[in-house]
Coordinates of C-alpha atoms in Angstrom, one line a residue:
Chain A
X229 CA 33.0 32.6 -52.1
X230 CA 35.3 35.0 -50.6
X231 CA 33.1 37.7 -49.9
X232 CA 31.2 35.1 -47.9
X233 CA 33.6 34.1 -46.0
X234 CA 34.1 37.6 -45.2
X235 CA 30.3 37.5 -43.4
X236 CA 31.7 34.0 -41.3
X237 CA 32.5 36.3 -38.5
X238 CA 29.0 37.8 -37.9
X239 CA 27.1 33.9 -38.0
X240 CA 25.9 34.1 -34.8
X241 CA 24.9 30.0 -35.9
X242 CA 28.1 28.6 -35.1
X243 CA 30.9 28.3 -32.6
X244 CA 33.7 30.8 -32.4
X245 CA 36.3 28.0 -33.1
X246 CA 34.8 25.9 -36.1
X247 CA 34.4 29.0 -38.4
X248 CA 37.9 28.4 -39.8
X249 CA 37.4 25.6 -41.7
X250 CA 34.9 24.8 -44.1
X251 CA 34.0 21.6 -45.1
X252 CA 34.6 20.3 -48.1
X253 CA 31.8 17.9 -49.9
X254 CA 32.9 17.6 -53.7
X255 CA 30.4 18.7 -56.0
X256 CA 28.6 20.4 -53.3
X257 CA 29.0 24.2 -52.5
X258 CA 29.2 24.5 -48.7
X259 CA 29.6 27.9 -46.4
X260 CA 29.0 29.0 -43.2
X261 CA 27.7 32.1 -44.3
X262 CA 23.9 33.4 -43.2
X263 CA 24.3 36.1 -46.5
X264 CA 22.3 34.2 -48.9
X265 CA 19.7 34.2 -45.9
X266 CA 19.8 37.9 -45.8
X267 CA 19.5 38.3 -49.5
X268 CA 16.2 36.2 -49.5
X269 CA 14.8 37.9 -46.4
X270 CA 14.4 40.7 -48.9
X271 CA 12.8 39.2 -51.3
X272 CA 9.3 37.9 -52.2
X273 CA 10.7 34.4 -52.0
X274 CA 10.7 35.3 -48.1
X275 CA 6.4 34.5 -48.5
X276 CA 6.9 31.1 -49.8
X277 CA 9.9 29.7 -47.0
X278 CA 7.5 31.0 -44.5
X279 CA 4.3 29.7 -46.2
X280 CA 6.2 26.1 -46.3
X281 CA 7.2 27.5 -42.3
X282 CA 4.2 28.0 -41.3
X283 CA 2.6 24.9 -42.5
X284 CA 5.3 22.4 -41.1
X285 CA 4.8 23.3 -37.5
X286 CA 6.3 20.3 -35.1
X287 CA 6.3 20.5 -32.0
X288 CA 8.3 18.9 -29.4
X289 CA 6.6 16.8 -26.8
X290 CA 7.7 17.9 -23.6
X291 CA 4.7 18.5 -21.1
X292 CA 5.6 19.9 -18.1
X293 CA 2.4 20.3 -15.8
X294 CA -0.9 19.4 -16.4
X295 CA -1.3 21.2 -19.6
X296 CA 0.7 18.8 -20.9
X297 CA -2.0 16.7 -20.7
X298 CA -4.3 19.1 -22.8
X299 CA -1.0 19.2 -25.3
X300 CA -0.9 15.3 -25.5
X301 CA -4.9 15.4 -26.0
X302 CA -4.5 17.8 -29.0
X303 CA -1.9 15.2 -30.6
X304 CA -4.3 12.2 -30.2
X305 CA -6.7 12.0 -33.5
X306 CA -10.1 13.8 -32.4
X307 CA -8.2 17.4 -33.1
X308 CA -6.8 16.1 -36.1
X309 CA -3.5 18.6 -36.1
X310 CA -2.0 17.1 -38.9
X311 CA -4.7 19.1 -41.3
X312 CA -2.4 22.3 -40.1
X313 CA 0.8 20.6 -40.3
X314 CA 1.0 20.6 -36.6
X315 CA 3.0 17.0 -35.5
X316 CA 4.2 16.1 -32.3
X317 CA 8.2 15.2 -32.5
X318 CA 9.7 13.1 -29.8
X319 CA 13.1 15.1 -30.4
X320 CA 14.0 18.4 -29.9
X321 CA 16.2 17.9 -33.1
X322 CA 13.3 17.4 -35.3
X323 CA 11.0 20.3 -34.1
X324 CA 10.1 23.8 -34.8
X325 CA 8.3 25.1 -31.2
X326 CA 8.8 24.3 -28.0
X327 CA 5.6 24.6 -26.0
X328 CA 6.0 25.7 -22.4
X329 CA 3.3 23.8 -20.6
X330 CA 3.4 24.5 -16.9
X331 CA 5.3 25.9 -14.2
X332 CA 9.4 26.2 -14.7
X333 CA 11.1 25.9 -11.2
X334 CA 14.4 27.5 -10.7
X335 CA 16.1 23.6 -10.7
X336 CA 14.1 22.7 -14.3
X337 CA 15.2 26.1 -16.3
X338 CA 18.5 25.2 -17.0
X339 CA 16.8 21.4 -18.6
X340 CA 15.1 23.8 -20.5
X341 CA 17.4 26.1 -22.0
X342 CA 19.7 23.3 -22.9
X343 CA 16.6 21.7 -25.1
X344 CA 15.9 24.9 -26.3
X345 CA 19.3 25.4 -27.8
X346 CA 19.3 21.8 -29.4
X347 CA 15.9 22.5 -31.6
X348 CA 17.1 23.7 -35.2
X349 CA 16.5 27.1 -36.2
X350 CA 14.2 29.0 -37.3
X351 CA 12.4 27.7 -34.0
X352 CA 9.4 29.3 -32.0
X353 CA 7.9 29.5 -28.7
X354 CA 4.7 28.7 -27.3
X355 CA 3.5 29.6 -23.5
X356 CA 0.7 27.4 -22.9
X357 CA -1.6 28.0 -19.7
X358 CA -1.3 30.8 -16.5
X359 CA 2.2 29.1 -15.1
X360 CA 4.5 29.4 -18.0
X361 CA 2.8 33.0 -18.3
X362 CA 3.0 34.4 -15.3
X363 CA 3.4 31.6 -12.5
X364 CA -0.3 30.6 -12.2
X365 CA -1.5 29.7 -9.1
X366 CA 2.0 29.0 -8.3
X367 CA 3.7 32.7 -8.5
X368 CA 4.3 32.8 -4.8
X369 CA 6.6 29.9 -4.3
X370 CA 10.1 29.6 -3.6
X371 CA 10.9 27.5 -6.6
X372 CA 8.7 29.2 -9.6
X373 CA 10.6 31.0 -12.4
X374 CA 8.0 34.1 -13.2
X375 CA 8.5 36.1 -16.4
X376 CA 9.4 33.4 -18.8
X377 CA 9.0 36.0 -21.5
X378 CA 12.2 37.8 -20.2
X379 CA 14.2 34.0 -20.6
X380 CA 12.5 32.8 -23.9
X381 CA 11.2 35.0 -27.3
X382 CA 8.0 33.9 -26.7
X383 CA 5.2 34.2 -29.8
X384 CA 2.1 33.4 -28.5
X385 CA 0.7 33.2 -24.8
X386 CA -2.5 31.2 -23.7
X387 CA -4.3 31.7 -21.3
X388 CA -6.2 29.3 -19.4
X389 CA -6.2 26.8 -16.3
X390 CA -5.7 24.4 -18.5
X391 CA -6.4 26.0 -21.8
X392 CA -8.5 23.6 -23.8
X393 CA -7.1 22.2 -27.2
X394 CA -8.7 24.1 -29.1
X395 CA -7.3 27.2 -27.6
X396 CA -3.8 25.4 -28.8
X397 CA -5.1 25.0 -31.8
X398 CA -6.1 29.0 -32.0
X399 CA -2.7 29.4 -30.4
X400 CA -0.9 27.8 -33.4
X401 CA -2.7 29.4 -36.3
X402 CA -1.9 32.9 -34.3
X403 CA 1.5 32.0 -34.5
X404 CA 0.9 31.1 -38.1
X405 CA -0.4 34.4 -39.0
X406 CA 2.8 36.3 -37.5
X407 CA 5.2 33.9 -39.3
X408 CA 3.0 35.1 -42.8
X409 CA 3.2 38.5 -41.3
X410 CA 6.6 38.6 -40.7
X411 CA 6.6 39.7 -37.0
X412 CA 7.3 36.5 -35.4
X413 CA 10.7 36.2 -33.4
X414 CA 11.9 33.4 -35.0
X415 CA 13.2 34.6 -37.6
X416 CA 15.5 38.2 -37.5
X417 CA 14.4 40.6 -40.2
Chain B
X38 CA -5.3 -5.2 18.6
X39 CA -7.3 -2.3 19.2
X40 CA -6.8 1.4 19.6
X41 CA -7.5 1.5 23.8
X42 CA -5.2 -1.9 23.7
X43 CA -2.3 0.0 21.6
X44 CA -2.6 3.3 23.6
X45 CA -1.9 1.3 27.1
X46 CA 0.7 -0.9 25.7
X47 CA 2.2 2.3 24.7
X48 CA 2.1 4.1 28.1
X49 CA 3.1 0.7 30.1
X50 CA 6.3 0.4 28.3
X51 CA 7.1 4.3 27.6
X52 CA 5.6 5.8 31.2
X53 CA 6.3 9.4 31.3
X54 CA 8.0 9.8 27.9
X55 CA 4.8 9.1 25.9
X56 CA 2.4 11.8 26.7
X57 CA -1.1 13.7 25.6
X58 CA -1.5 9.8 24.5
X59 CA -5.2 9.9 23.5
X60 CA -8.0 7.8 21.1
X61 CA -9.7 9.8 18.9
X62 CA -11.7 7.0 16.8
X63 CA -11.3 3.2 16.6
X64 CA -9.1 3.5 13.9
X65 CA -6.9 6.7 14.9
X66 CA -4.6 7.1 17.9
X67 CA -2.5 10.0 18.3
X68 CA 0.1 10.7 20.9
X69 CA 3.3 13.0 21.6
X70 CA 6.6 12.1 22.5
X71 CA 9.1 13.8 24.5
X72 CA 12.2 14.5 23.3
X73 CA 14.0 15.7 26.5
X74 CA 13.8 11.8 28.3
X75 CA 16.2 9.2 27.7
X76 CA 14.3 7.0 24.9
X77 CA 14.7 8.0 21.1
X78 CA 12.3 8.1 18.2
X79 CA 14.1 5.0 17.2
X80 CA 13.4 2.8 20.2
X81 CA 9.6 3.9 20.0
X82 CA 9.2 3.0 16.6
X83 CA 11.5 -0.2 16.9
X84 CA 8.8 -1.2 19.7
X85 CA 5.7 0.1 17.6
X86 CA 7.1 -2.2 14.6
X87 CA 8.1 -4.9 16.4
X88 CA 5.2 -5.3 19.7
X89 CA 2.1 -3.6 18.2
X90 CA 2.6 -4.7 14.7
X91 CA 2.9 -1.4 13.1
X92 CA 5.3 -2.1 9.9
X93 CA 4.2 0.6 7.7
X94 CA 5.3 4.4 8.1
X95 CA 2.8 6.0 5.9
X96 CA 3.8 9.3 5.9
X97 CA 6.5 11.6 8.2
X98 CA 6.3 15.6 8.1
X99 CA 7.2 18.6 9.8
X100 CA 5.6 21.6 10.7
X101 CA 7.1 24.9 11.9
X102 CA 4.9 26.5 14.6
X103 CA 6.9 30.0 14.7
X104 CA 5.2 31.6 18.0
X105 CA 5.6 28.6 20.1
X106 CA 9.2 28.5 18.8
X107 CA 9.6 24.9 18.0
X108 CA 9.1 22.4 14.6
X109 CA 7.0 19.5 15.0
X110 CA 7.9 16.5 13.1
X111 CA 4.8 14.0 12.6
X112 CA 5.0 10.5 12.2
X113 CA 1.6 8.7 10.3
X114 CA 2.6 4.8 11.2
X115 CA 0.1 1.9 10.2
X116 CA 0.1 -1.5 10.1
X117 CA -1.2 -4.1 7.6
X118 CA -2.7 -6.6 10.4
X119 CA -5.1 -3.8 11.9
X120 CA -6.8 -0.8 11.0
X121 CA -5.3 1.5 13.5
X122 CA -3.2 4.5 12.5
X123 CA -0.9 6.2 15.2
X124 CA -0.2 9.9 14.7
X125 CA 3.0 10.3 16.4
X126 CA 4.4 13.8 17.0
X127 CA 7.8 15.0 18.4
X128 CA 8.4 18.6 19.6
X129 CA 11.9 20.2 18.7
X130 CA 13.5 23.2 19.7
X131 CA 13.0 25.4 16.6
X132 CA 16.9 27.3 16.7
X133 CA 18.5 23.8 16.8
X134 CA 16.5 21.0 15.5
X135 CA 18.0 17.5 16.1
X136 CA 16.6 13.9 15.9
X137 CA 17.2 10.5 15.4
X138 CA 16.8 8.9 11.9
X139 CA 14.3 5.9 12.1
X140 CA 15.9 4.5 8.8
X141 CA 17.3 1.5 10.4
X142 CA 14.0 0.6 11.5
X143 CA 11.9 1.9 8.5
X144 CA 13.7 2.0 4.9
X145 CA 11.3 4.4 3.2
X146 CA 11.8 7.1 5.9
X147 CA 15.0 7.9 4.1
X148 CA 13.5 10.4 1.6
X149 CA 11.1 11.5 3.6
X150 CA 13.7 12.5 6.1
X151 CA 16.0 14.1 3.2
X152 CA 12.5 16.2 2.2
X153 CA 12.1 17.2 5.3
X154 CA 15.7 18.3 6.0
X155 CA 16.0 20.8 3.1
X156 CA 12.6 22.6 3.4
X157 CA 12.8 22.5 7.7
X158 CA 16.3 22.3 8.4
X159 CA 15.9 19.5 10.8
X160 CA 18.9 17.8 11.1
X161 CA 18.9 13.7 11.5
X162 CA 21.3 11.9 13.3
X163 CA 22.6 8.5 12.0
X164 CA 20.9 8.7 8.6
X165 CA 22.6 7.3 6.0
X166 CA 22.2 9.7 3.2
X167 CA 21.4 13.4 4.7
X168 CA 21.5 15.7 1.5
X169 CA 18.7 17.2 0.0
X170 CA 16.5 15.4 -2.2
X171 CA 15.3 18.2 -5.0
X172 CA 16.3 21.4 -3.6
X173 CA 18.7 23.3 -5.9
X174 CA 22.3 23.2 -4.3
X175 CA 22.4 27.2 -4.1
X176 CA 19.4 27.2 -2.1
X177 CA 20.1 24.5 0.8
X178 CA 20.1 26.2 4.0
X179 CA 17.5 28.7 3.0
X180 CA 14.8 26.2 4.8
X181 CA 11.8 27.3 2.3
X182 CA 9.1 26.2 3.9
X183 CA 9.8 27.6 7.5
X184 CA 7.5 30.6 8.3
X185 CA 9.9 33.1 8.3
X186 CA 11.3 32.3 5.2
X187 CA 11.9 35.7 3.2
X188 CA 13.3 34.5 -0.2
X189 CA 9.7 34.5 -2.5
X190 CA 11.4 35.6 -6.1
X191 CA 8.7 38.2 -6.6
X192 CA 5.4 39.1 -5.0
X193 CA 3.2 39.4 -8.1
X194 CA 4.2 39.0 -12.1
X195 CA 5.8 41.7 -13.8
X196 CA 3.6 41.4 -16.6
X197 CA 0.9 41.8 -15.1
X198 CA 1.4 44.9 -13.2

């Protein structure tokens, strides 16, 4: 336990000022530390977290333009998401990608950060559709954010105006095969 | 009521501050109204909603016309006894735009007005609430949609350069 505590300086997890303590649960080994994460990035058992990863993806619910609607279409049951372990979460304390779905004005970003920063970690992103890319039809206004990918550490980008669902669909297992390939940016290695 | 009937009641009671009043269908009137004489917008619409049985502002809007040098703001008023719909426009200088709010005698103006404030700068007299509606704070006074507005974020995407 003490060399772990000796890693609680570099857990870029947790507050400056609640790395002091650590609570304690009887019968229950607790730390703060992120160096038994580092020992198992390492290892093969890396391949079976991120086979369990990659086939619990939830994503939040949070449509933002139109292709929100093409989002909410690929939840209903035609698609069928559940087969990839794809469910929509009402919270962003219960999901594991955030898909951008439309244009981010300069008054919305800061709504969006703030949900970004309550999903759990690991966490990924997905831009859905020309806006969240690259402005869309909207790139020219005085209120569009461009260059999302400079804000967020985006995975996977998809085009379209709106992309259909099953170009989400092709966008998740994508961003399945980098989390098996180990090149995602969710997770640091 | 008809359009001829509302277009004379118009320039009986308004002579020489109602002007360019004309009939363009039987169910569209339009006219302009000057801003130099001594009636307001207000007294106008007061006698629109109260006369001629217009009760219904369906719209109100701006536009900037840069090489005449003046901001137009357009009043869409209809009624829900006849089929007529007035186009109302006012003509304001475009360095110092000032008008009266026509809140007190239509209540859904207010946002409309508030809209039209943070992307024209046109500023309304006696309105109860002048702030902007969804403009971010930092850019109030920037008046986006004005034609000479100069503050786009970027021309194209950088990723796609």
């Amino acid at each position: 336990m003490a060399e772990l505590k000796e890693n609680v300086n570099e857990n870029i997890f947790l507050g400056e000022s609640d790395t002091d303590e650590i609570e304690h649960i009887p019968d229950v080994i607790t730390t703060t530390s992120m160096a038994i994460n580092e020992f198992l990035k390492k290892t093969k058992i890396q391949d079976v977290i991120n086979w369990g990863r990659k086939n619990s993806l939830w994503f939040m619910t949070q449509p933002m333009g139109c292709c929100g609607v093409e989002m909410i279409a690929t939840g209903c049951a035609h698609y069928d998401t559940d087969r990839f372990g794809i469910i929509p979460r009402n919270s962003p304390r219960h999901a594991d990608v955030m898909i951008i779905s439309g244009y981010v004005t300069i008054k919305y970003l800061p709504a969006l950060k703030k949900l970004w920063e309550q999903m759990p970690s690991p966490k990924w992103i997905i831009c859905m559709g020309d806006c969240s890319i690259s402005g869309g039809p909207f790139y020219e206004s005085y209120s569009t954010v461009q260059n999302i990918d400079k804000i967020f550490p985006v995975d996977v980008y998809i085009p379209g105006c709106p992309p259909r669902p099953e170009a989400l669909l092709q966008g998740f297992i994508e961003l399945q095969k980098k989390i098996m390939a180990k090149e995602d940016h969710g997770t640091d290695y | 009521m008809n359009a001829q009937d509302i277009i004379d009641s118009l320039m009986k009671s308004f002579t020489g501050t109602i002007s360019n009043a004309e009939v363009v269908s039987d169910i569209r009137v339009s006219a302009y109204l000057d801003k130099e004489r001594e009636e307001s917008v207000k007294t106008v619409c007061q006698y629109l909603k109260d006369e001629l049985g217009f009760d219904h502002l369906s719209n109100e809007t701006a536009v900037d016309y840069i090489q005449k040098g003046e901001i137009e703001v357009i009043y869409h008023i209809a009624s829900y006894d006849h089929p007529v719909l007035l186009t109302l426009k006012v003509r304001l200088p475009r360095d110092a735009p000032v008008i009266e709010s026509i809140v007190p005698v239509y209540w859904n103006a207010n946002w409309y007005e508030r809209e039209i404030y943070e992307l024209f700068g046109v500023k309304y007299t006696n309105h109860p609430d002048l702030r902007q509606l969804i403009l971010p704070d930092d850019m109030l006074g920037d008046w986006p949609l004005r034609k000479d507005y100069e503050g786009f974020p970027n021309r194209t995407a950088n990723n796609l350069v």
